[in-house]
Coordinates of C-alpha atoms in Angstrom, one line a residue:
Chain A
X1 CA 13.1 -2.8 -148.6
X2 CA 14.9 -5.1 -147.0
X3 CA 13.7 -7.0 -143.8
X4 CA 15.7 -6.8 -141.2
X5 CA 15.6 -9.9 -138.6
X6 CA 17.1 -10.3 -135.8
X7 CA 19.5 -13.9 -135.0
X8 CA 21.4 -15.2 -132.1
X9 CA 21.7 -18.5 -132.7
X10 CA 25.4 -19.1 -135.4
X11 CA 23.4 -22.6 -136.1
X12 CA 20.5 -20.6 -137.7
X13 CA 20.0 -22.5 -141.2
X14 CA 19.3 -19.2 -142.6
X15 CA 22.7 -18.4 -142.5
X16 CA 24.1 -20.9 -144.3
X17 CA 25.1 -18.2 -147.4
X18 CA 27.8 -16.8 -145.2
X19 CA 28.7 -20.3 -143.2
X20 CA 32.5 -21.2 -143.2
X21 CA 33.6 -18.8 -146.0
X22 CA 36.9 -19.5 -146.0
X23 CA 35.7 -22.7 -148.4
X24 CA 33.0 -20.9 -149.5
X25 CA 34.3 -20.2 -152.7
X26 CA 34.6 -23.8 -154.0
X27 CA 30.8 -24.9 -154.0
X28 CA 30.6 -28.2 -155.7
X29 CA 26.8 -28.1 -154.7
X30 CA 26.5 -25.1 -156.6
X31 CA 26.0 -24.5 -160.5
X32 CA 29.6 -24.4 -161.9
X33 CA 31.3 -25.8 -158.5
X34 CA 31.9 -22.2 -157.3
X35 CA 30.2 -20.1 -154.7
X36 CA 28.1 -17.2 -154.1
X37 CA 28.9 -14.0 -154.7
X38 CA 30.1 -12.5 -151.1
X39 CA 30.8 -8.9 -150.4
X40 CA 32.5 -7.5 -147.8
X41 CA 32.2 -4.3 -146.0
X42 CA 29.7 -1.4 -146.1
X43 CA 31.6 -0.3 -149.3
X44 CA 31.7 -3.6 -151.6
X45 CA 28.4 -4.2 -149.9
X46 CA 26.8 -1.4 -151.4
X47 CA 28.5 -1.9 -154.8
X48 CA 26.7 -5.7 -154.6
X49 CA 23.7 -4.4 -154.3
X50 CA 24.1 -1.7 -157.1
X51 CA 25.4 -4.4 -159.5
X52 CA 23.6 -6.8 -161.3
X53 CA 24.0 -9.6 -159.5
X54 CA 21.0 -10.5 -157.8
X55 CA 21.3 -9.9 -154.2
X56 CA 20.0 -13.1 -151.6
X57 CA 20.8 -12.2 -148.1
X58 CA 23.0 -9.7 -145.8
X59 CA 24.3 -10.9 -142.4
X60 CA 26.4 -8.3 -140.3
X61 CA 26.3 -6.0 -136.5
X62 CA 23.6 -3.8 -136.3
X63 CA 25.7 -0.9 -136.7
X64 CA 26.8 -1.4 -139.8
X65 CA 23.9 -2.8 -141.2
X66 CA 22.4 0.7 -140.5
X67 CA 25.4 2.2 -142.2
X68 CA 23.8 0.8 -145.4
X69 CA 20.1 2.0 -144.6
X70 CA 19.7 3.9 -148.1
X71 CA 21.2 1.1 -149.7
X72 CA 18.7 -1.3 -148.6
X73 CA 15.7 0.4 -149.8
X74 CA 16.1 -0.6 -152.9
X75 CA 16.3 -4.5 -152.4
X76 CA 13.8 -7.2 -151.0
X77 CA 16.3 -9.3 -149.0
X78 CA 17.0 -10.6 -145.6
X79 CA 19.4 -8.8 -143.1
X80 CA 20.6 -11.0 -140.3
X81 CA 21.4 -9.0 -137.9
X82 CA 23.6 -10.6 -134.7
X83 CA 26.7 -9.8 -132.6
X84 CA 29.9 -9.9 -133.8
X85 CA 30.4 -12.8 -131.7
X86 CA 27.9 -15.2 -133.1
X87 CA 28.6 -13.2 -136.7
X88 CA 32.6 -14.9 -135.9
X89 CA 30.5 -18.0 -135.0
X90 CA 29.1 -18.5 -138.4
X91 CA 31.5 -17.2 -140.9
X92 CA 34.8 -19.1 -139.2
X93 CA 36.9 -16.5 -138.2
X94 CA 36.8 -12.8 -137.4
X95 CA 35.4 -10.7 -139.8
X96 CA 36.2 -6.8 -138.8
X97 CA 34.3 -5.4 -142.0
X98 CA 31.2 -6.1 -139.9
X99 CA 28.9 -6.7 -143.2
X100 CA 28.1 -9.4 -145.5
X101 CA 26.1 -9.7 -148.7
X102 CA 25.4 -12.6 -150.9
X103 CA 24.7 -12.7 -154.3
X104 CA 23.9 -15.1 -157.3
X105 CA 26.1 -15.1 -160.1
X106 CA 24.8 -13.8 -162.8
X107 CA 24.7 -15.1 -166.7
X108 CA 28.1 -13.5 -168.5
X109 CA 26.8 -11.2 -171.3
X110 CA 27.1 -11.6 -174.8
X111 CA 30.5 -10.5 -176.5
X112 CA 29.1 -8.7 -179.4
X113 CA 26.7 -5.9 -176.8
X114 CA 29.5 -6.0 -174.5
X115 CA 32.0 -4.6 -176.7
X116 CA 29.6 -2.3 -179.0
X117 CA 29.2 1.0 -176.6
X118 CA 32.8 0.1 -175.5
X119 CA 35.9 1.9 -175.9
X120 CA 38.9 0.5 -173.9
X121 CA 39.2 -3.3 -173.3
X122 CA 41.0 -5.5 -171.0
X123 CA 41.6 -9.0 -172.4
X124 CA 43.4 -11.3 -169.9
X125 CA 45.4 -14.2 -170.5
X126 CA 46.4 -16.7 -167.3
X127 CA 46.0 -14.0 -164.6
X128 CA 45.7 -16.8 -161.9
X129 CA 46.3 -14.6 -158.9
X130 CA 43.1 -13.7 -157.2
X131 CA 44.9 -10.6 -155.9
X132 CA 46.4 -9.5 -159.3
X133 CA 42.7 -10.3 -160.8
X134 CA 41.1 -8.2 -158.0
X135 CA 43.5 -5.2 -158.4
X136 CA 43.6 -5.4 -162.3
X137 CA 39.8 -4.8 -161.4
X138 CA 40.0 -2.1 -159.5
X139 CA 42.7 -0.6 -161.5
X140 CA 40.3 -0.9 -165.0
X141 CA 37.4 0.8 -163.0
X142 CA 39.5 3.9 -161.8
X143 CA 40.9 4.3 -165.3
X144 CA 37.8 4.0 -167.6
X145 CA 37.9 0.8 -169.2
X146 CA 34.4 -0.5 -170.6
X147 CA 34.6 -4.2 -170.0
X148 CA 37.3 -6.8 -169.8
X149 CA 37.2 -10.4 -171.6
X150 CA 38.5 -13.2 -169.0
X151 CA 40.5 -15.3 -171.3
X152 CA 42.1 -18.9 -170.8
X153 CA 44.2 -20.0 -167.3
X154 CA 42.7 -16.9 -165.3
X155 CA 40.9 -17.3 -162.1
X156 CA 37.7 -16.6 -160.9
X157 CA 37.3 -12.9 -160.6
X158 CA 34.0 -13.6 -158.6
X159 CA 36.1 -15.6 -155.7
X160 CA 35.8 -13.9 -152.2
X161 CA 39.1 -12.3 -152.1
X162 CA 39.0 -11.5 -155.8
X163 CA 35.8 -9.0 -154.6
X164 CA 37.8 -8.0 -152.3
X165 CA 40.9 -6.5 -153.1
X166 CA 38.8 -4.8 -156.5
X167 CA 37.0 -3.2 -153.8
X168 CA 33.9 -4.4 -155.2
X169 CA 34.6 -2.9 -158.8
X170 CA 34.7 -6.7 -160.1
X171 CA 30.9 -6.1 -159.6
X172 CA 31.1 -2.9 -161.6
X173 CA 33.2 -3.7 -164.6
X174 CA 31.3 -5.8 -167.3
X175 CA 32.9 -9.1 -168.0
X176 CA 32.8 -12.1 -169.9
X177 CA 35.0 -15.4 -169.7
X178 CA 36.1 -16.5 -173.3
X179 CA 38.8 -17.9 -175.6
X180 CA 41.2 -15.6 -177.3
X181 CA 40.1 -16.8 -180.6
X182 CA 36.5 -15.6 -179.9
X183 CA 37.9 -12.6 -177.9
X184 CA 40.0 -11.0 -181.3
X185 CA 37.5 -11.4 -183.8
X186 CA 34.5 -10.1 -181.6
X187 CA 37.2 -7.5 -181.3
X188 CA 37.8 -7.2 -184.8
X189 CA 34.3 -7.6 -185.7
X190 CA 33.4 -4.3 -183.4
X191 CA 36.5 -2.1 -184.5
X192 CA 39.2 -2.7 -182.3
X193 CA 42.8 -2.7 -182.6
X194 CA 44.1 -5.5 -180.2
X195 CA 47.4 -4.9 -178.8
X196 CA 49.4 -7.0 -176.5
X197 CA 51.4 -5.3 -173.6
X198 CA 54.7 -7.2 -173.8
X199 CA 58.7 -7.2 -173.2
X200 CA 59.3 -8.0 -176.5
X201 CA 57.0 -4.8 -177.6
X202 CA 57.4 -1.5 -179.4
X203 CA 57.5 1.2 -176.0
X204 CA 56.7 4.2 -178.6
X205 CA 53.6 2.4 -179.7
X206 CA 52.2 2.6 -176.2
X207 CA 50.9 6.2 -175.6
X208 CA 50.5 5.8 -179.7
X209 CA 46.8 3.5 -178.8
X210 CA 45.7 6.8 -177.2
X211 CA 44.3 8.5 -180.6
X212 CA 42.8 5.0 -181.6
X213 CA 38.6 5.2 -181.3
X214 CA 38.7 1.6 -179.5
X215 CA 41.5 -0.2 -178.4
X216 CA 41.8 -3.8 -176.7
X217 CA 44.8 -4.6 -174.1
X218 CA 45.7 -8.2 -174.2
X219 CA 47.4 -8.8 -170.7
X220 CA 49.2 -11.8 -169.6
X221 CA 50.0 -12.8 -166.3
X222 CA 54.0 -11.6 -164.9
X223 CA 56.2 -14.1 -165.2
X224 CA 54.9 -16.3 -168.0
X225 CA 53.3 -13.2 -170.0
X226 CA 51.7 -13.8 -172.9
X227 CA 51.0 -16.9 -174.8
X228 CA 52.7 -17.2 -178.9
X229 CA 49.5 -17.8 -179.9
X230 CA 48.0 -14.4 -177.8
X231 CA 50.7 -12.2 -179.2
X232 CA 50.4 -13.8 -183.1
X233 CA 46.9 -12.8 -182.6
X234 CA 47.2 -8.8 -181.8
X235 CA 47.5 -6.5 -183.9
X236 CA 50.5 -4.7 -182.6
X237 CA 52.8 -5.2 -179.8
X238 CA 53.4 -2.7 -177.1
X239 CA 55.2 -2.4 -174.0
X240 CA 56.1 -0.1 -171.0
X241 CA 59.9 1.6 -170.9
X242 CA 61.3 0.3 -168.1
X243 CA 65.2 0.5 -166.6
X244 CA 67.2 -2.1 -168.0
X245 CA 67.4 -4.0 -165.5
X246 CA 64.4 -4.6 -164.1
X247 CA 62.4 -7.3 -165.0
X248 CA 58.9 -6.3 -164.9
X249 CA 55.8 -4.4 -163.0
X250 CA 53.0 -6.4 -161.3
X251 CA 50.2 -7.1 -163.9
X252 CA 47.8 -5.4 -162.3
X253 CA 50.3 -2.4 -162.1
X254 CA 51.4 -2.8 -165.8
X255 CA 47.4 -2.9 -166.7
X256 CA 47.1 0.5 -164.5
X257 CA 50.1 2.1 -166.5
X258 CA 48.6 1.0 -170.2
X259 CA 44.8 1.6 -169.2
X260 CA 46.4 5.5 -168.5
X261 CA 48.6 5.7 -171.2
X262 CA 46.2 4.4 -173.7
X263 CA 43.2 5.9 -172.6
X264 CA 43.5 9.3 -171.1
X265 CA 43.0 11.0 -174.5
X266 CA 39.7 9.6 -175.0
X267 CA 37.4 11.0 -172.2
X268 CA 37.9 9.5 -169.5
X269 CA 36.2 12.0 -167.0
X270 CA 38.7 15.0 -165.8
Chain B
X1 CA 84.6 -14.6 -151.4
X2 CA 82.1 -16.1 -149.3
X3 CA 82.9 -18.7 -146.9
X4 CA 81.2 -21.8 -147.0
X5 CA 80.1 -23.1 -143.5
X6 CA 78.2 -25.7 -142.7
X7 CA 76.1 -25.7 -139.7
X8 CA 73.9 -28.4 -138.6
X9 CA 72.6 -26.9 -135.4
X10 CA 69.8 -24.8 -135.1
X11 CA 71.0 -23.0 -131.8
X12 CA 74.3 -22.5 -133.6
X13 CA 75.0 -18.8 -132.1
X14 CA 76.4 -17.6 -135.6
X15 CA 73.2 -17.8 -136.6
X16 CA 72.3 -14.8 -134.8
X17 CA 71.2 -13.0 -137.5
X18 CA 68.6 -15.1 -139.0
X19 CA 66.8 -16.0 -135.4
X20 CA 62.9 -15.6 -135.3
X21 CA 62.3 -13.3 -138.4
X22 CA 59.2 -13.1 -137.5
X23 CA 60.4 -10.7 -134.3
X24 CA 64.0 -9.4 -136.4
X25 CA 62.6 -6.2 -137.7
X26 CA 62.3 -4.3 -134.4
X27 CA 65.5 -4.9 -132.7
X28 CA 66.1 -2.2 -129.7
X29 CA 69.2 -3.5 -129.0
X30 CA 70.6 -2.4 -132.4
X31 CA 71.6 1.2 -133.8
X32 CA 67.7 3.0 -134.3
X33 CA 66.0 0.1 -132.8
X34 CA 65.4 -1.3 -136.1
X35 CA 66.5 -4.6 -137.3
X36 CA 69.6 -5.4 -140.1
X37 CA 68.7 -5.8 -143.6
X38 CA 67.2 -9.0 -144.8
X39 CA 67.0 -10.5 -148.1
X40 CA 65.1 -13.7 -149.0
X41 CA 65.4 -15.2 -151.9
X42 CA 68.3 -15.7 -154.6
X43 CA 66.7 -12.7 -156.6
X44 CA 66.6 -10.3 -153.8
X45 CA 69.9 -11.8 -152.1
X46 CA 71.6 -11.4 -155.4
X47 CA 70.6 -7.1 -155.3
X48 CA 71.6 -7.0 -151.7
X49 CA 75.1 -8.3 -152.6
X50 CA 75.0 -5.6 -155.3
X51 CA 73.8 -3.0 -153.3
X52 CA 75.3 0.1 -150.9
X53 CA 74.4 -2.4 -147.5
X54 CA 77.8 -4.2 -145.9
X55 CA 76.8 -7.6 -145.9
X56 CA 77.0 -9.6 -143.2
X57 CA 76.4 -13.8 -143.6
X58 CA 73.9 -16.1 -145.5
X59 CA 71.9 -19.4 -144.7
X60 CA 71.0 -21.3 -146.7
X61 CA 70.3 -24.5 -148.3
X62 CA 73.1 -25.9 -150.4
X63 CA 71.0 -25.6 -153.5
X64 CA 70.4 -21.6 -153.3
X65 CA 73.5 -21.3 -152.2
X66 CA 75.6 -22.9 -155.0
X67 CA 72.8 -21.0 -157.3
X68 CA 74.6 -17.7 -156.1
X69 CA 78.1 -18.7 -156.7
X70 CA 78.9 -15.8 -158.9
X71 CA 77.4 -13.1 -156.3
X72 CA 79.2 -14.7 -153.7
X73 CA 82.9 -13.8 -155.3
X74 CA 82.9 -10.4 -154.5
X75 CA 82.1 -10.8 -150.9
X76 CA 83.8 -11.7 -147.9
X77 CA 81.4 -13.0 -145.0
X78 CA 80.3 -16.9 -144.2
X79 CA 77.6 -18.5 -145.9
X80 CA 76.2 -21.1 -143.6
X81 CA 74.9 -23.9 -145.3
X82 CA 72.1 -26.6 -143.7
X83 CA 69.1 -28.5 -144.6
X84 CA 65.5 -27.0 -144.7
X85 CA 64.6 -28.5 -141.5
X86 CA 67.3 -26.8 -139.4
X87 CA 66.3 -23.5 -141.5
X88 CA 63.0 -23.5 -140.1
X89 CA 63.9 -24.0 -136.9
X90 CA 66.5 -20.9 -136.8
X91 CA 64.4 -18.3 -138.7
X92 CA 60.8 -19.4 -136.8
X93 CA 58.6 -20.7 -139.9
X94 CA 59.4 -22.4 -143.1
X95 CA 61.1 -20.1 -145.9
X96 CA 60.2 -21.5 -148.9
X97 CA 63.0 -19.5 -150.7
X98 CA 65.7 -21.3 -149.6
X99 CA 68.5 -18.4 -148.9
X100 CA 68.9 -15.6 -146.8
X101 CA 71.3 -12.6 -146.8
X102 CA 72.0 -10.4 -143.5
X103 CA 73.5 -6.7 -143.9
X104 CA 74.3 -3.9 -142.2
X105 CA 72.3 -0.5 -142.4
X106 CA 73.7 2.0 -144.0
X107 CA 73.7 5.9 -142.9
X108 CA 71.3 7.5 -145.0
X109 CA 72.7 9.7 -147.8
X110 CA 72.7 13.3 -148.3
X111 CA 70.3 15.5 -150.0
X112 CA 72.0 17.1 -152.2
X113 CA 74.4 14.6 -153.9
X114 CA 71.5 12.4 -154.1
X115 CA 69.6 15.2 -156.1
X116 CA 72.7 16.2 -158.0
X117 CA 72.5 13.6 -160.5
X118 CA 68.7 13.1 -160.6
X119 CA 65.8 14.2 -162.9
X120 CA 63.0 11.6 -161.3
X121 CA 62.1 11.5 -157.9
X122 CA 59.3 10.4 -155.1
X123 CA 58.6 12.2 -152.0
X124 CA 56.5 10.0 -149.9
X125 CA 54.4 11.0 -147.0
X126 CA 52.4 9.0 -144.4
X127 CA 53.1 5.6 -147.1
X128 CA 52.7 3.7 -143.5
X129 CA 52.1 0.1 -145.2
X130 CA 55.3 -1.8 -145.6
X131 CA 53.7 -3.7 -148.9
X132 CA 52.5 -0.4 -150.6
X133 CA 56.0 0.8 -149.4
X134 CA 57.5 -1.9 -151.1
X135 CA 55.7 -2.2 -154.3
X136 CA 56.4 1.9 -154.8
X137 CA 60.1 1.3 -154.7
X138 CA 59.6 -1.4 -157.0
X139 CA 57.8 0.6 -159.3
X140 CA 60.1 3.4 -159.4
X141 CA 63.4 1.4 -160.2
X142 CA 61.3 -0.1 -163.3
X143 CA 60.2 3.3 -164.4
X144 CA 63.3 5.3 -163.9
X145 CA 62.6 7.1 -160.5
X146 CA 66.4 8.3 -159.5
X147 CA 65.9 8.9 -155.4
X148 CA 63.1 8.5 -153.3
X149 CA 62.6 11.0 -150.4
X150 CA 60.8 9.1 -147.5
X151 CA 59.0 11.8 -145.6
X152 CA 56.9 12.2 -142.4
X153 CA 54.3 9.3 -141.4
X154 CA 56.1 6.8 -143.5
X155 CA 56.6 2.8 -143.0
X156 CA 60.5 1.9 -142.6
X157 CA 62.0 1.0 -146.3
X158 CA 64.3 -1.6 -145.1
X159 CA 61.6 -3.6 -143.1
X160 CA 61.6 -7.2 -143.8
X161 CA 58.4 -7.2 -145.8
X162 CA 59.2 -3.8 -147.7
X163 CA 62.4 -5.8 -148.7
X164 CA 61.2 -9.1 -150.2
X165 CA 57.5 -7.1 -151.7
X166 CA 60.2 -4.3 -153.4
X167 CA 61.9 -7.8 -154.8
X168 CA 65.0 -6.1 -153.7
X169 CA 64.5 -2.9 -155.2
X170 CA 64.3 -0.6 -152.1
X171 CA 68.4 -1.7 -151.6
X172 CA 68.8 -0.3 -155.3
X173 CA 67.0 3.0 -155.5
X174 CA 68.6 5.4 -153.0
X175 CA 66.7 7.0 -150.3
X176 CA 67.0 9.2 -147.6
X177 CA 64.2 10.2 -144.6
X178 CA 63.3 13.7 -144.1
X179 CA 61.3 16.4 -143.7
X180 CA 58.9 17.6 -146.1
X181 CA 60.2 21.6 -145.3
X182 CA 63.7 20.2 -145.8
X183 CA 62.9 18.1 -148.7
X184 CA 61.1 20.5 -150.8
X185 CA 63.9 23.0 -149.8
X186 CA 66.7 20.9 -151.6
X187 CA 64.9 20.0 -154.4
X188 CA 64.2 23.8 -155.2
X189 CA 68.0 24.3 -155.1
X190 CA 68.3 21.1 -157.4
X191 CA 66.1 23.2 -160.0
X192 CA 63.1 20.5 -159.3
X193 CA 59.5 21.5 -160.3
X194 CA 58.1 19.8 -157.0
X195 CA 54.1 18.0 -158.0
X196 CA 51.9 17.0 -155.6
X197 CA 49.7 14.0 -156.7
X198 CA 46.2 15.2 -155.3
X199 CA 42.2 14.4 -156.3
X200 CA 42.1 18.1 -156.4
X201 CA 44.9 18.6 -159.0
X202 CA 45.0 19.4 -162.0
X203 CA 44.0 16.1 -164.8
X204 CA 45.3 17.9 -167.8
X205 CA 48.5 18.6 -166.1
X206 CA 50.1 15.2 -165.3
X207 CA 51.5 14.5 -168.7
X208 CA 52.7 17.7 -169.3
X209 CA 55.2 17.3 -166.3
X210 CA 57.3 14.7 -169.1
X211 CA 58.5 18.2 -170.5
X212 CA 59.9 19.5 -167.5
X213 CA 63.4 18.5 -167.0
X214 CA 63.6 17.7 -163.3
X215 CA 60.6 17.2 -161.5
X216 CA 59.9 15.5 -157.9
X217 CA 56.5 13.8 -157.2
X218 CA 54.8 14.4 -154.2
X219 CA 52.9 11.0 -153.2
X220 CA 50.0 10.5 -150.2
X221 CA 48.8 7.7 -148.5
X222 CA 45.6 6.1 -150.1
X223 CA 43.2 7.6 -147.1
X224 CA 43.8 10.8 -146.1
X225 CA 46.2 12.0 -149.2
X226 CA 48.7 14.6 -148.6
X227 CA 48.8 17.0 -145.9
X228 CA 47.6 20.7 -146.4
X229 CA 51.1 21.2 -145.5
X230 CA 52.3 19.0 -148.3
X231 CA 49.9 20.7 -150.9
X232 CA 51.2 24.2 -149.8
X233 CA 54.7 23.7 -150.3
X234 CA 54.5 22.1 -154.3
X235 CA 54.9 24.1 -157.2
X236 CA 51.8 22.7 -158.7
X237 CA 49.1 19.7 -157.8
X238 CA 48.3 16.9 -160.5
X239 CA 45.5 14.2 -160.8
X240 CA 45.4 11.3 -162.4
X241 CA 42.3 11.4 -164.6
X242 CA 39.4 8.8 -163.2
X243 CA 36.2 7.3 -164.2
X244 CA 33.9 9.5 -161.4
X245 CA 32.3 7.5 -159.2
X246 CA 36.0 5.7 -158.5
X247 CA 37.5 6.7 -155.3
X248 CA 41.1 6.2 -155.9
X249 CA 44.0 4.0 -157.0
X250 CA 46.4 1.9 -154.1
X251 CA 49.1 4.7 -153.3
X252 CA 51.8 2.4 -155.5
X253 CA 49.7 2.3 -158.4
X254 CA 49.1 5.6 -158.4
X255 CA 53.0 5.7 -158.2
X256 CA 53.7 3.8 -161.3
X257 CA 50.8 5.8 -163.3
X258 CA 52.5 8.7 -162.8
X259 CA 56.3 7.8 -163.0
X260 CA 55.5 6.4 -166.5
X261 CA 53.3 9.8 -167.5
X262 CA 56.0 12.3 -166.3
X263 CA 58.8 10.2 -166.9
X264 CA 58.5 8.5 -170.3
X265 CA 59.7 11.4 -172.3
X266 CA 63.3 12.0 -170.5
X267 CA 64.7 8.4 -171.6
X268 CA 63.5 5.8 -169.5
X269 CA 65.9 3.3 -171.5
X270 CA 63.1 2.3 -174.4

């Protein structure tokens, strides 16, 4: 059960997980130079403390940290609790989600018992938006894929705004940071067909993936796409019809439209 | 063709039209109170000279501007030319795109000769957020929506931000604001089969809207979803299939899932 404790003072050294956090995500003190894990709001909050990242500390007003009562049965954390004043105080600026959460990261999983009960894969090449990673995220969760592989030149999917805009579902969906090299054949080795989503792609072949038993979605980010070496690697190249003249979807959008068309044959809960 | 002007004062009043952006989108003393169209951008500048919407003038800087010579042949209005510096100071912040395009609004078109020729097309209700707003029409002129139908509740298509996050697209796909009684009304006489997009709807149901040869899709808001009244009124609801414990997909998203799963079939150009 968490233990809640009451703070008034924004100076209060036991705050210092949720001090400044608009440089809280580069952490050169840190392991790895990056930060904590921070949620956000009663809902990412509760998907923090339902993921496997260890949980450290909540800071937020009293009425939402009530909000999350249930929640905090389960873990054996602090909960500052303060004014949304002195909350403002510590954090840097305004925060009108009302909540926080810290986290440690976590150890990424193996590739070979990541992929083995998995299904649908999303394997991402230079997705450097934080937004586009969040959303791709979120996107992946809604639309049952198992696990997605965070290949070379993509950002951190664990930064603050990253949580964020996946609505916490970065927490949800199993992932693991690895070369595309290592990516196919731990793919390969587990059964998968690999397919890049590309212009240059076949756009019958897409809804085609649906009948396959496990298929992998190598994604690149929008305006470079994906790497020679990334689409030499696949297995088959895909893409989504589009109007002629348009040039192309969001990634996160284009992931949304491939994770449906790909994998609504195979279970994905009606 | 455009005329090229040089200007060199930021209180210049020809300028008129590109004074404090930040402020230009609610203009009472123009026609509805709303502001003229702006593009930013050589991209979305270049689909605003294209488009339906008089133009009016451009700044710019000399480098965007000779970047559009080809656009600018076909149009007769002055292109003012200055340095960044001056730039900033007219439109209120720094514009790192470099070129901007004024036009006129446009009356809105009819229902039914913008049904006549259509098989694909969005009804939107209570889509309040320019970005999602935005990013729908940009999904639907990538994945062959024909009209979009901007009902009750909505955000204003030709806001500034709509504009640049559509990349242009909401001056490309026609639309016209209306009631949901009227809409549905004319697209029944168009021989529409009129979906509404719903958590209750039907998963297995979606796809199977590719066969039918004209079909308008109903679209909510991300929160609250479509009105009872909207529900009522459609021939039949559709979901898109999601993992459970997922509450939904960002109402644009949601879009572009289900403009490529009813659309793909009636020859989105492959």
């Amino acid at each position: 059960m968490a233990r809640v404790v009451e703070v008034d003072d924004a100076a209060d050294p036991r705050l210092a997980d949720f001090r400044d956090l608009s440089r809280a995500d580069r952490r050169p003190d840190r392991p790895g130079g990056r930060g904590l894990v921070l949620a956000e709001g009663t809902v990412v909050v509760r998907r923090l403390l339902a993921s496997p990242y260890p949980p450290r500390a909540l800071l937020g007003v009293a009425r939402r940290v009530e909000d999350l009562g249930p929640d905090l049965a389960a873990v054996d954390v602090p909960a500052y609790v303060t004014d949304a004043g002195t909350m403002a105080d510590v954090v840097g600026f305004h925060l009108n989600r009302g909540v926080l959460a810290s986290a440690d990261r976590a150890p990424a999983p193996d590739l070979a018992p990541l992929l083995a009960g998995a299904r649908r894969v999303a394997v991402l090449e230079g997705v450097n938006d934080h937004e586009n990673l969040g959303s791709l995220f979120r996107n992946a969760a809604a639309l049952g894929v198992d696990a997605v592989l965070v290949g070379p030149g993509c950002a951190d999917p664990l930064y603050r705004r990253s949580v964020r805009v996946s609505m916490g579902h970065v927490l949800r969906v199993p992932f693991a940071t690895c070369g595309l090299a290592e990516a196919v054949t731990a793919l390969r080795a587990a059964g998968f067909v690999v397919a890049a989503l590309t212009p240059g792609g076949d756009p019958g072949a897409l809804t085609g993936l649906a009948e396959q038993e496990r298929v992998a979605l190598l994604l690149g980010a929008e305006g470079p796409g994906l790497s020679a070496e990334a689409l030499e690697r696949a297995d088959v190249r895909v893409r989504i019809p589009m109007t002629g003249d348009v040039d192309s979807l969001n990634v996160a959008t284009a992931a949304a439209v491939a994770f449906h068309a790909t994998g609504h044959a195979v279970g994905v809960a009606p």
